[in-house]
mmCIF file of C-alpha atoms in Angstrom:
data_model
loop_
_atom_site.group_PDB
_atom_site.id
_atom_site.type_symbol
_atom_site.label_atom_id
_atom_site.label_comp_id
_atom_site.label_asym_id
_atom_site.label_seq_id
_atom_site.Cartn_x
_atom_site.Cartn_y
_atom_site.Cartn_z
ATOM 1 C CA MET U 1 -31.840 -81.939 66.362
ATOM 2 C CA ASP U 2 -29.520 -82.636 69.420
ATOM 3 C CA GLY U 3 -26.473 -80.562 68.975
ATOM 4 C CA GLY U 4 -25.601 -82.194 72.607
ATOM 5 C CA ARG U 5 -24.771 -85.960 70.280
ATOM 6 C CA ALA U 6 -23.161 -84.150 67.689
ATOM 7 C CA LYS U 7 -19.395 -86.033 67.539
ATOM 8 C CA TRP U 8 -16.520 -86.364 65.608
ATOM 9 C CA LYS U 9 -14.479 -89.053 65.842
ATOM 10 C CA PRO U 10 -11.123 -90.211 63.925
ATOM 11 C CA GLY U 11 -11.686 -92.348 61.384
ATOM 12 C CA SER U 12 -15.624 -92.523 61.364
ATOM 13 C CA GLY U 13 -16.065 -88.954 60.895
ATOM 14 C CA ILE U 14 -18.988 -86.402 62.067
ATOM 15 C CA GLU U 15 -22.342 -88.021 63.332
ATOM 16 C CA ILE U 16 -24.938 -86.412 64.312
ATOM 17 C CA ALA U 17 -29.094 -87.601 65.735
ATOM 18 C CA THR U 18 -32.218 -86.442 66.664
ATOM 19 C CA GLN U 19 -33.396 -86.028 70.340
ATOM 20 C CA ASP U 20 -35.724 -89.154 70.141
ATOM 21 C CA LYS U 21 -32.766 -91.292 68.317
ATOM 22 C CA ARG U 22 -34.810 -92.098 65.370
ATOM 23 C CA PHE U 23 -33.022 -90.461 62.721
ATOM 24 C CA SER U 24 -29.071 -90.271 62.626
ATOM 25 C CA LEU U 25 -26.549 -89.237 59.711
ATOM 26 C CA GLN U 26 -22.859 -89.843 59.819
ATOM 27 C CA PHE U 27 -20.410 -88.425 56.933
ATOM 28 C CA GLY U 28 -17.202 -89.694 56.698
ATOM 29 C CA LEU U 29 -13.943 -89.207 53.965
ATOM 30 C CA MET U 30 -10.734 -91.850 53.070
ATOM 31 C CA ALA U 31 -8.383 -91.162 50.802
ATOM 32 C CA GLN U 32 -5.326 -93.493 50.030
ATOM 33 C CA LEU U 33 -2.780 -91.315 48.441
ATOM 34 C CA GLN U 34 0.178 -94.103 47.094
ATOM 35 C CA VAL U 35 3.191 -94.690 45.210
ATOM 36 C CA PRO U 36 3.522 -97.609 43.649
ATOM 37 C CA ILE U 37 7.086 -98.873 41.697
ATOM 38 C CA HIS U 38 6.848 -101.610 39.729
ATOM 39 C CA HIS U 39 9.949 -103.461 37.859
ATOM 40 C CA THR U 40 9.382 -107.195 35.832
ATOM 41 C CA PRO U 41 13.219 -108.287 34.151
ATOM 42 C CA ALA U 42 13.103 -108.903 30.397
ATOM 43 C CA ILE U 43 11.953 -112.665 30.088
ATOM 44 C CA PRO U 44 13.540 -114.791 27.089
ATOM 45 C CA GLY U 45 11.028 -115.484 24.250
ATOM 46 C CA MET U 46 10.487 -119.386 24.097
ATOM 47 C CA ASN U 47 11.215 -121.834 20.784
ATOM 48 C CA GLY U 48 12.285 -119.060 18.729
ATOM 49 C CA ALA U 49 9.430 -116.129 20.026
ATOM 50 C CA MET U 50 10.666 -112.762 20.714
ATOM 51 C CA ASP U 51 11.304 -111.621 24.475
ATOM 52 C CA THR U 52 9.055 -110.102 26.632
ATOM 53 C CA PRO U 53 11.114 -106.774 27.357
ATOM 54 C CA ALA U 54 11.779 -105.377 30.910
ATOM 55 C CA VAL U 55 9.057 -103.207 32.581
ATOM 56 C CA ASN U 56 9.856 -100.561 35.136
ATOM 57 C CA ASP U 57 7.256 -98.423 35.921
ATOM 58 C CA VAL U 58 6.592 -95.637 39.016
ATOM 59 C CA THR U 59 3.735 -93.582 39.560
ATOM 60 C CA LEU U 60 1.496 -91.181 42.243
ATOM 61 C CA GLN U 61 -2.025 -91.968 42.921
ATOM 62 C CA PHE U 62 -5.184 -92.317 44.888
ATOM 63 C CA ARG U 63 -5.909 -96.021 45.523
ATOM 64 C CA ARG U 64 -8.802 -95.242 47.012
ATOM 65 C CA ALA U 65 -10.791 -91.985 47.330
ATOM 66 C CA ARG U 66 -14.205 -92.590 49.402
ATOM 67 C CA MET U 67 -16.983 -90.890 50.833
ATOM 68 C CA SER U 68 -19.704 -92.576 53.228
ATOM 69 C CA LEU U 69 -23.058 -91.604 54.369
ATOM 70 C CA GLY U 70 -24.335 -93.827 57.095
ATOM 71 C CA GLY U 71 -27.092 -93.916 60.260
ATOM 72 C CA ASN U 72 -30.398 -94.774 60.833
ATOM 73 C CA ILE U 73 -34.207 -93.756 59.906
ATOM 74 C CA PHE U 74 -37.389 -93.860 61.522
ATOM 75 C CA THR U 75 -36.118 -96.312 64.114
ATOM 76 C CA PRO U 76 -32.573 -97.396 66.043
ATOM 77 C CA HIS U 77 -32.925 -100.744 63.931
ATOM 78 C CA ILE U 78 -33.513 -99.580 60.100
ATOM 79 C CA LYS U 79 -29.497 -98.962 59.479
ATOM 80 C CA TYR U 80 -28.113 -97.544 55.935
ATOM 81 C CA LYS U 81 -24.937 -96.999 54.532
ATOM 82 C CA ILE U 82 -23.808 -94.744 51.410
ATOM 83 C CA GLN U 83 -20.221 -95.122 49.786
ATOM 84 C CA PHE U 84 -19.137 -93.221 46.985
ATOM 85 C CA THR U 85 -15.793 -93.117 45.228
ATOM 86 C CA MET U 86 -14.086 -90.832 43.320
ATOM 87 C CA ALA U 87 -10.314 -92.657 42.249
ATOM 88 C CA PRO U 88 -9.863 -93.033 39.208
ATOM 89 C CA ILE U 89 -8.723 -96.874 39.575
ATOM 90 C CA GLU U 90 -12.415 -97.860 41.145
ATOM 91 C CA LEU U 91 -13.697 -95.873 38.710
ATOM 92 C CA GLY U 92 -12.257 -97.924 35.505
ATOM 93 C CA PHE U 93 -11.494 -95.164 34.194
ATOM 94 C CA LYS U 94 -9.961 -95.886 30.762
ATOM 95 C CA ASP U 95 -8.413 -93.581 27.651
ATOM 96 C CA GLY U 96 -10.088 -90.536 29.808
ATOM 97 C CA VAL U 97 -13.617 -92.412 30.822
ATOM 98 C CA PRO U 98 -15.197 -94.289 33.322
ATOM 99 C CA HIS U 99 -16.524 -97.816 32.948
ATOM 100 C CA ARG U 100 -17.988 -98.389 36.597
ATOM 101 C CA VAL U 101 -20.076 -96.008 38.662
ATOM 102 C CA PRO U 102 -19.013 -94.135 41.468
ATOM 103 C CA ILE U 103 -21.748 -96.475 43.739
ATOM 104 C CA LEU U 104 -19.606 -98.559 45.927
ATOM 105 C CA ASP U 105 -22.264 -99.153 48.663
ATOM 106 C CA TRP U 106 -25.869 -98.443 49.079
ATOM 107 C CA PHE U 107 -27.960 -100.665 51.675
ATOM 108 C CA PHE U 108 -29.897 -101.001 54.102
ATOM 109 C CA THR U 109 -30.249 -103.492 57.542
ATOM 110 C CA PHE U 110 -33.122 -104.164 59.442
ATOM 111 C CA ASP U 111 -31.826 -105.382 62.748
ATOM 112 C CA ARG U 112 -34.721 -105.814 64.936
ATOM 113 C CA PHE U 113 -34.440 -109.720 65.800
ATOM 114 C CA ARG U 114 -30.399 -110.413 66.696
ATOM 115 C CA ASP U 115 -30.850 -113.815 65.053
ATOM 116 C CA ALA U 116 -32.726 -112.557 62.118
ATOM 117 C CA THR U 117 -31.323 -109.581 60.281
ATOM 118 C CA PHE U 118 -32.107 -108.421 57.201
ATOM 119 C CA GLN U 119 -29.908 -106.654 54.441
ATOM 120 C CA VAL U 120 -30.981 -105.412 51.088
ATOM 121 C CA GLY U 121 -29.162 -103.421 48.481
ATOM 122 C CA GLN U 122 -25.694 -103.462 46.975
ATOM 123 C CA TYR U 123 -22.772 -104.886 49.362
ATOM 124 C CA LYS U 124 -19.955 -106.711 49.961
ATOM 125 C CA VAL U 125 -20.888 -110.388 49.629
ATOM 126 C CA PRO U 126 -19.841 -112.116 53.022
ATOM 127 C CA TYR U 127 -17.796 -114.320 51.500
ATOM 128 C CA ASN U 128 -14.798 -114.548 52.651
ATOM 129 C CA HIS U 129 -13.394 -113.048 55.641
ATOM 130 C CA GLN U 130 -10.256 -110.663 54.327
ATOM 131 C CA ARG U 131 -12.236 -109.272 51.743
ATOM 132 C CA MET U 132 -15.235 -108.189 54.486
ATOM 133 C CA LEU U 133 -12.696 -106.505 56.139
ATOM 134 C CA ARG U 134 -13.104 -102.367 56.600
ATOM 135 C CA VAL U 135 -10.386 -101.325 53.491
ATOM 136 C CA VAL U 136 -8.838 -98.468 55.891
ATOM 137 C CA GLY U 137 -8.237 -102.062 58.663
ATOM 138 C CA MET U 138 -5.648 -103.938 55.841
ATOM 139 C CA GLN U 139 -2.546 -104.640 57.327
ATOM 140 C CA PHE U 140 -0.647 -104.670 54.094
ATOM 141 C CA VAL U 141 -1.184 -101.936 51.250
ATOM 142 C CA ASP U 142 -3.840 -104.146 50.137
ATOM 143 C CA ARG U 143 -5.582 -107.616 50.101
ATOM 144 C CA SER U 144 -3.424 -110.890 48.984
ATOM 145 C CA ALA U 145 -3.495 -111.645 45.213
ATOM 146 C CA ALA U 146 -5.691 -114.805 46.310
ATOM 147 C CA ASN U 147 -7.977 -113.156 48.142
ATOM 148 C CA ASN U 148 -8.170 -110.792 44.350
ATOM 149 C CA GLU U 149 -8.790 -113.456 42.628
ATOM 150 C CA PHE U 150 -11.162 -115.694 44.137
ATOM 151 C CA THR U 151 -13.457 -113.693 46.099
ATOM 152 C CA MET U 152 -17.043 -111.957 45.450
ATOM 153 C CA ASP U 153 -16.690 -108.693 46.047
ATOM 154 C CA ARG U 154 -19.677 -106.511 45.759
ATOM 155 C CA ASP U 155 -23.352 -107.674 44.522
ATOM 156 C CA ILE U 156 -26.569 -106.403 44.626
ATOM 157 C CA GLY U 157 -29.128 -108.683 46.566
ATOM 158 C CA LEU U 158 -30.411 -109.570 49.921
ATOM 159 C CA ASP U 159 -29.475 -111.744 52.836
ATOM 160 C CA ILE U 160 -30.620 -112.902 56.283
ATOM 161 C CA ARG U 161 -27.947 -112.999 59.376
ATOM 162 C CA SER U 162 -26.986 -113.165 62.648
ATOM 163 C CA LYS U 163 -23.831 -111.444 64.598
ATOM 164 C CA ASP U 164 -24.598 -113.663 67.618
ATOM 165 C CA VAL U 165 -26.480 -116.405 67.155
ATOM 166 C CA GLY U 166 -28.833 -117.221 70.631
ATOM 167 C CA GLY U 167 -26.432 -114.548 71.941
ATOM 168 C CA LEU U 168 -24.126 -116.861 73.088
ATOM 169 C CA GLY U 169 -20.537 -114.577 71.570
ATOM 170 C CA LYS U 170 -19.488 -117.297 69.654
ATOM 171 C CA LEU U 171 -21.569 -117.730 66.687
ATOM 172 C CA ARG U 172 -22.884 -116.016 63.079
ATOM 173 C CA TYR U 173 -24.278 -116.779 60.158
ATOM 174 C CA TYR U 174 -25.028 -115.416 56.515
ATOM 175 C CA ALA U 175 -27.389 -117.015 54.501
ATOM 176 C CA GLY U 176 -27.986 -114.851 50.654
ATOM 177 C CA VAL U 177 -29.595 -114.759 46.857
ATOM 178 C CA TYR U 178 -27.889 -111.669 45.123
ATOM 179 C CA LEU U 179 -28.292 -110.699 41.322
ATOM 180 C CA GLY U 180 -24.591 -112.534 40.605
ATOM 181 C CA ASP U 181 -23.293 -109.619 38.300
ATOM 182 C CA GLY U 182 -20.778 -108.161 40.382
ATOM 183 C CA ILE U 183 -20.650 -104.668 40.939
ATOM 184 C CA ALA U 184 -19.380 -103.616 37.400
ATOM 185 C CA LYS U 185 -22.136 -104.921 35.201
ATOM 186 C CA TYR U 186 -25.898 -102.719 34.552
ATOM 187 C CA GLY U 187 -28.557 -103.393 32.223
ATOM 188 C CA ALA U 188 -30.665 -106.197 31.097
ATOM 189 C CA SER U 189 -29.600 -109.968 33.176
ATOM 190 C CA ASP U 190 -30.777 -113.208 32.644
ATOM 191 C CA SER U 191 -32.358 -115.746 35.248
ATOM 192 C CA GLY U 192 -29.148 -116.645 36.406
ATOM 193 C CA PHE U 193 -28.022 -115.718 40.218
ATOM 194 C CA MET U 194 -25.910 -116.529 42.821
ATOM 195 C CA TYR U 195 -26.495 -117.696 46.529
ATOM 196 C CA LEU U 196 -24.279 -117.963 49.510
ATOM 197 C CA GLY U 197 -24.139 -119.451 52.976
ATOM 198 C CA ARG U 198 -21.433 -118.774 55.687
ATOM 199 C CA VAL U 199 -20.403 -119.775 59.308
ATOM 200 C CA GLU U 200 -18.070 -118.045 61.421
ATOM 201 C CA VAL U 201 -17.282 -119.794 65.049
ATOM 202 C CA LEU U 202 -15.700 -117.599 67.671
ATOM 203 C CA PRO U 203 -14.380 -119.855 70.545
ATOM 204 C CA PHE U 204 -13.193 -116.804 72.595
ATOM 205 C CA GLY U 205 -16.145 -115.074 71.995
ATOM 206 C CA GLN U 206 -16.890 -111.835 70.521
ATOM 207 C CA TYR U 207 -14.266 -109.155 69.127
ATOM 208 C CA ASP U 208 -14.086 -106.315 66.151
ATOM 209 C CA ASP U 209 -12.713 -108.587 63.946
ATOM 210 C CA LEU U 210 -13.140 -106.352 60.709
ATOM 211 C CA GLU U 211 -9.348 -104.426 61.345
ATOM 212 C CA GLU U 212 -6.254 -107.178 60.995
ATOM 213 C CA ALA U 213 -3.671 -105.733 63.608
ATOM 214 C CA ASP U 214 -3.781 -105.942 67.107
ATOM 215 C CA HIS U 215 -4.190 -102.692 68.236
ATOM 216 C CA GLU U 216 -5.904 -103.135 71.344
ATOM 217 C CA ARG U 217 -2.638 -105.610 72.762
ATOM 218 C CA SER U 218 -5.132 -108.214 73.546
ATOM 219 C CA VAL U 219 -4.660 -109.974 77.069
ATOM 220 C CA LYS U 220 -6.435 -112.544 75.777
ATOM 221 C CA PRO U 221 -6.545 -114.533 72.436
ATOM 222 C CA LYS U 222 -9.098 -113.613 70.027
ATOM 223 C CA MET U 223 -10.297 -115.793 66.886
ATOM 224 C CA LEU U 224 -12.808 -116.545 64.225
ATOM 225 C CA ILE U 225 -12.897 -119.634 61.902
ATOM 226 C CA GLY U 226 -15.057 -119.106 59.183
ATOM 227 C CA GLY U 227 -16.211 -121.480 55.980
ATOM 228 C CA ALA U 228 -18.498 -120.765 52.966
ATOM 229 C CA TYR U 229 -19.759 -121.834 50.152
ATOM 230 C CA ALA U 230 -21.005 -119.842 46.914
ATOM 231 C CA PHE U 231 -22.923 -121.262 43.510
ATOM 232 C CA ILE U 232 -22.956 -118.314 41.023
ATOM 233 C CA ASP U 233 -25.060 -119.313 37.706
ATOM 234 C CA ARG U 234 -23.871 -117.707 35.079
ATOM 235 C CA ASP U 235 -21.632 -114.862 36.599
ATOM 236 C CA PRO U 236 -20.968 -112.334 33.287
ATOM 237 C CA HIS U 237 -17.218 -112.044 34.014
ATOM 238 C CA ASP U 238 -14.424 -114.286 34.055
ATOM 239 C CA ASN U 239 -14.567 -114.211 38.503
ATOM 240 C CA HIS U 240 -16.716 -112.404 40.682
ATOM 241 C CA GLY U 241 -13.548 -109.695 41.840
ATOM 242 C CA PHE U 242 -13.921 -106.030 41.490
ATOM 243 C CA PHE U 243 -11.559 -106.453 38.873
ATOM 244 C CA GLY U 244 -13.466 -109.159 37.059
ATOM 245 C CA ALA U 245 -13.374 -109.224 33.616
ATOM 246 C CA ILE U 246 -16.281 -109.634 30.600
ATOM 247 C CA PRO U 247 -15.438 -112.598 28.510
ATOM 248 C CA ALA U 248 -14.789 -111.152 24.430
ATOM 249 C CA ASP U 249 -17.153 -114.036 23.179
ATOM 250 C CA GLY U 250 -19.725 -112.299 25.464
ATOM 251 C CA GLY U 251 -20.553 -115.488 27.186
ATOM 252 C CA THR U 252 -21.025 -116.396 30.517
ATOM 253 C CA THR U 253 -19.528 -118.489 33.293
ATOM 254 C CA SER U 254 -21.451 -120.716 36.247
ATOM 255 C CA THR U 255 -19.166 -121.613 39.174
ATOM 256 C CA HIS U 256 -19.004 -123.500 42.498
ATOM 257 C CA ASN U 257 -16.995 -121.268 45.549
ATOM 258 C CA ALA U 258 -15.527 -122.790 48.874
ATOM 259 C CA THR U 259 -13.283 -120.902 51.518
ATOM 260 C CA ALA U 260 -12.688 -121.383 54.907
ATOM 261 C CA ASP U 261 -10.795 -119.072 56.919
ATOM 262 C CA VAL U 262 -9.152 -118.038 60.426
ATOM 263 C CA ASN U 263 -8.281 -114.597 62.002
ATOM 264 C CA PHE U 264 -6.215 -114.474 65.534
ATOM 265 C CA ARG U 265 -5.056 -111.623 67.838
ATOM 266 C CA TRP U 266 -3.291 -112.003 70.607
ATOM 267 C CA ALA U 267 -0.846 -109.256 72.716
ATOM 268 C CA GLY U 268 -0.047 -107.682 69.624
ATOM 269 C CA PHE U 269 0.443 -109.957 67.269
ATOM 270 C CA SER U 270 -2.065 -110.779 64.703
ATOM 271 C CA PHE U 271 -2.858 -113.205 61.867
ATOM 272 C CA GLU U 272 -5.200 -113.927 58.251
ATOM 273 C CA GLY U 273 -4.974 -117.059 56.719
ATOM 274 C CA ALA U 274 -7.664 -118.341 53.784
ATOM 275 C CA PHE U 275 -7.890 -121.489 51.437
ATOM 276 C CA PHE U 276 -10.252 -120.976 48.289
ATOM 277 C CA TRP U 277 -11.340 -123.500 45.631
ATOM 278 C CA ARG U 278 -12.901 -123.201 42.485
ATOM 279 C CA ARG U 279 -14.847 -125.030 40.082
ATOM 280 C CA GLY U 280 -16.753 -123.777 36.759
ATOM 281 C CA TRP U 281 -18.049 -124.297 33.404
ATOM 282 C CA ARG U 282 -18.101 -122.134 30.662
ATOM 283 C CA GLN U 283 -21.421 -120.828 28.444
ATOM 284 C CA ALA U 284 -20.270 -119.631 25.308
ATOM 285 C CA GLY U 285 -21.602 -116.106 23.723
ATOM 286 C CA LYS U 286 -22.421 -114.640 20.514
ATOM 287 C CA ASN U 287 -19.920 -111.949 19.881
ATOM 288 C CA LEU U 288 -18.335 -112.139 16.539
ATOM 289 C CA ASP U 289 -14.686 -110.731 15.624
ATOM 290 C CA ALA U 290 -13.906 -108.250 13.187
ATOM 291 C CA MET U 291 -14.017 -111.081 10.355
ATOM 292 C CA GLY U 292 -17.403 -112.320 11.845
ATOM 293 C CA ASP U 293 -16.204 -115.207 12.768
ATOM 294 C CA PRO U 294 -17.387 -116.410 16.232
ATOM 295 C CA ILE U 295 -14.937 -115.149 19.051
ATOM 296 C CA GLN U 296 -13.348 -118.977 20.830
ATOM 297 C CA ALA U 297 -14.709 -118.952 24.491
ATOM 298 C CA VAL U 298 -12.169 -118.879 26.537
ATOM 299 C CA ALA U 299 -12.195 -122.066 29.568
ATOM 300 C CA PRO U 300 -13.652 -121.322 33.259
ATOM 301 C CA ARG U 301 -10.878 -119.827 36.310
ATOM 302 C CA ASN U 302 -10.495 -123.317 37.518
ATOM 303 C CA GLY U 303 -8.259 -124.232 40.722
ATOM 304 C CA LEU U 304 -7.718 -123.305 44.022
ATOM 305 C CA GLY U 305 -5.484 -120.170 46.096
ATOM 306 C CA TYR U 306 -4.761 -119.408 49.892
ATOM 307 C CA PHE U 307 -2.587 -117.056 51.591
ATOM 308 C CA THR U 308 -0.844 -116.413 55.219
ATOM 309 C CA GLN U 309 -0.214 -113.655 56.740
ATOM 310 C CA ALA U 310 0.950 -112.388 60.323
ATOM 311 C CA GLY U 311 1.604 -109.220 61.787
ATOM 312 C CA TYR U 312 3.366 -107.786 65.393
ATOM 313 C CA LEU U 313 2.604 -104.073 66.641
ATOM 314 C CA LEU U 314 6.266 -103.605 68.703
ATOM 315 C CA PRO U 315 5.287 -102.733 72.491
ATOM 316 C CA ARG U 316 5.104 -99.404 73.603
ATOM 317 C CA LEU U 317 5.329 -97.818 69.786
ATOM 318 C CA PRO U 318 3.234 -97.401 66.978
ATOM 319 C CA ILE U 319 5.279 -99.793 64.844
ATOM 320 C CA GLU U 320 4.055 -102.829 62.811
ATOM 321 C CA LEU U 321 5.930 -105.480 61.032
ATOM 322 C CA GLY U 322 3.854 -107.873 59.032
ATOM 323 C CA ALA U 323 4.645 -110.644 56.509
ATOM 324 C CA ARG U 324 2.693 -112.565 53.253
ATOM 325 C CA TRP U 325 3.042 -115.857 51.502
ATOM 326 C CA GLY U 326 0.407 -116.915 49.115
ATOM 327 C CA GLN U 327 -0.499 -119.450 45.929
ATOM 328 C CA ILE U 328 -2.830 -119.311 43.053
ATOM 329 C CA LYS U 329 -2.559 -122.913 41.145
ATOM 330 C CA ALA U 330 -4.581 -123.804 38.080
ATOM 331 C CA GLN U 331 -6.726 -127.827 38.475
ATOM 332 C CA GLY U 332 -7.692 -129.522 35.432
ATOM 333 C CA ASP U 333 -6.843 -129.150 31.845
ATOM 334 C CA ASN U 334 -10.324 -127.095 31.388
ATOM 335 C CA THR U 335 -8.730 -123.886 32.628
ATOM 336 C CA SER U 336 -7.741 -120.657 32.093
ATOM 337 C CA LEU U 337 -6.404 -119.664 35.388
ATOM 338 C CA LYS U 338 -3.188 -119.160 35.813
ATOM 339 C CA ASP U 339 -0.293 -120.500 38.559
ATOM 340 C CA SER U 340 1.164 -117.708 40.445
ATOM 341 C CA ASN U 341 3.362 -117.244 44.196
ATOM 342 C CA GLU U 342 3.095 -114.196 46.314
ATOM 343 C CA ALA U 343 5.582 -113.523 48.636
ATOM 344 C CA GLY U 344 6.889 -109.913 51.488
ATOM 345 C CA GLY U 345 6.350 -108.019 54.089
ATOM 346 C CA VAL U 346 5.095 -104.483 55.268
ATOM 347 C CA LEU U 347 6.272 -102.550 57.696
ATOM 348 C CA ASN U 348 3.426 -99.667 59.498
ATOM 349 C CA TYR U 349 3.902 -96.775 61.342
ATOM 350 C CA TYR U 350 0.282 -95.787 63.453
ATOM 351 C CA PHE U 351 0.055 -91.833 64.103
ATOM 352 C CA ALA U 352 -3.654 -92.473 64.773
ATOM 353 C CA ARG U 353 -4.306 -96.360 64.501
ATOM 354 C CA HIS U 354 -6.054 -97.124 60.926
ATOM 355 C CA ALA U 355 -7.320 -93.249 60.711
ATOM 356 C CA LEU U 356 -4.070 -92.197 60.179
ATOM 357 C CA LYS U 357 -1.138 -94.463 59.154
ATOM 358 C CA LEU U 358 1.556 -94.471 56.861
ATOM 359 C CA GLN U 359 2.615 -97.590 55.347
ATOM 360 C CA LEU U 360 5.697 -99.129 53.097
ATOM 361 C CA ASP U 361 5.449 -102.925 51.865
ATOM 362 C CA TYR U 362 6.804 -104.451 49.336
ATOM 363 C CA LEU U 363 5.742 -107.625 47.392
ATOM 364 C CA HIS U 364 7.588 -110.241 44.609
ATOM 365 C CA THR U 365 5.220 -112.169 42.583
ATOM 366 C CA TRP U 366 5.918 -115.166 40.052
ATOM 367 C CA ASN U 367 4.667 -117.722 38.077
ATOM 368 C CA PRO U 368 6.277 -121.015 39.276
ATOM 369 C CA SER U 369 6.964 -122.629 35.715
ATOM 370 C CA LEU U 370 9.419 -119.286 35.047
ATOM 371 C CA GLY U 371 11.173 -119.513 38.183
ATOM 372 C CA ALA U 372 11.013 -116.387 40.406
ATOM 373 C CA LYS U 373 14.027 -114.494 38.732
ATOM 374 C CA TYR U 374 11.324 -113.639 35.898
ATOM 375 C CA GLY U 375 9.276 -112.218 38.721
ATOM 376 C CA THR U 376 7.344 -109.012 39.484
ATOM 377 C CA ASP U 377 9.042 -106.460 41.956
ATOM 378 C CA GLN U 378 6.553 -104.432 43.532
ATOM 379 C CA VAL U 379 7.234 -101.374 46.519
ATOM 380 C CA ARG U 380 4.095 -99.349 47.745
ATOM 381 C CA LEU U 381 4.487 -96.679 49.831
ATOM 382 C CA GLN U 382 1.303 -95.709 51.373
ATOM 383 C CA LEU U 383 -0.740 -92.391 53.068
ATOM 384 C CA GLN U 384 -3.885 -93.448 54.757
ATOM 385 C CA VAL U 385 -6.538 -90.297 56.107
ATOM 386 C CA THR U 386 -9.773 -91.372 57.287
ATOM 387 C CA PHE U 387 -12.030 -88.616 58.626
#
């Protein structure tokens, strides 16, 4: 071991390496301690139905608590990353029992060739930009509602990619095949897979786009424009996000998915926006209800969504203000997706950039058919520490 190369960096953890640089290990921890407050007013019943009672709750929770390992083995061109979660929310605790394994990421990257890098294992599928962001680098306490509905999250698979096609600093691509079962389902699977392609253009050159705030207060503008398409054949979940549910009938859903997104930074100002579209069809399952009758299949979640958010880091101060607006819209008669609007703002105080920050955000979400006054108000205070 090369003791002189052992180092610690806030937000990255401890890194040690061998003298010949063939082996390295980086160890880090991250926690987000959060106080969420929700209020939903009572909703009057329609057509003689009973009123829906008001809901008020407040709690103290670990939104995320993770341990990560990373580095390279045998050569600098074979990299690995392993990430575990210990947060009850991410482990899917219900009645004191976890419903997900603690492995979030476990993958290897072979980057010997700049224009053809291979990655294999379980990791975040490179579908939409906001989901690809580092979880510690978010501007709001969490990602947008549109992202949560239409994103792909993690899966097991293989892709080929390049972060700098031709060495020009202005083009990236990703093309992959994945198991299609998502992160929360393990066991026997059918032959349905997920196929994905994504392209990114950086008109002003390369930059670290995996954080949403412009801490560098960039003198020159930075921009990423991306687009992706994915086809999922027989997904066991109703959507492919982290909280996607397995339908009660036990059937599967095949979907066409498309997205376009943009990331921009300049002089302390940052902008993130995305558009999503999904069209699918169901394959009914064979599960029966308590009476022995087939459970009726629920329609696919066909629709579209978008969000825009912007932030500004105040001059000479570690304080950032931000705002977000987004919508989810159902499309067609054969859909179980519900319309939803989202609007709100955020105040961030960066003690040590994203390594140690305090966030306070407010979001109002509502179904436009009921009106904004019957929506949910959410306030979240979160302390994030990475070390």
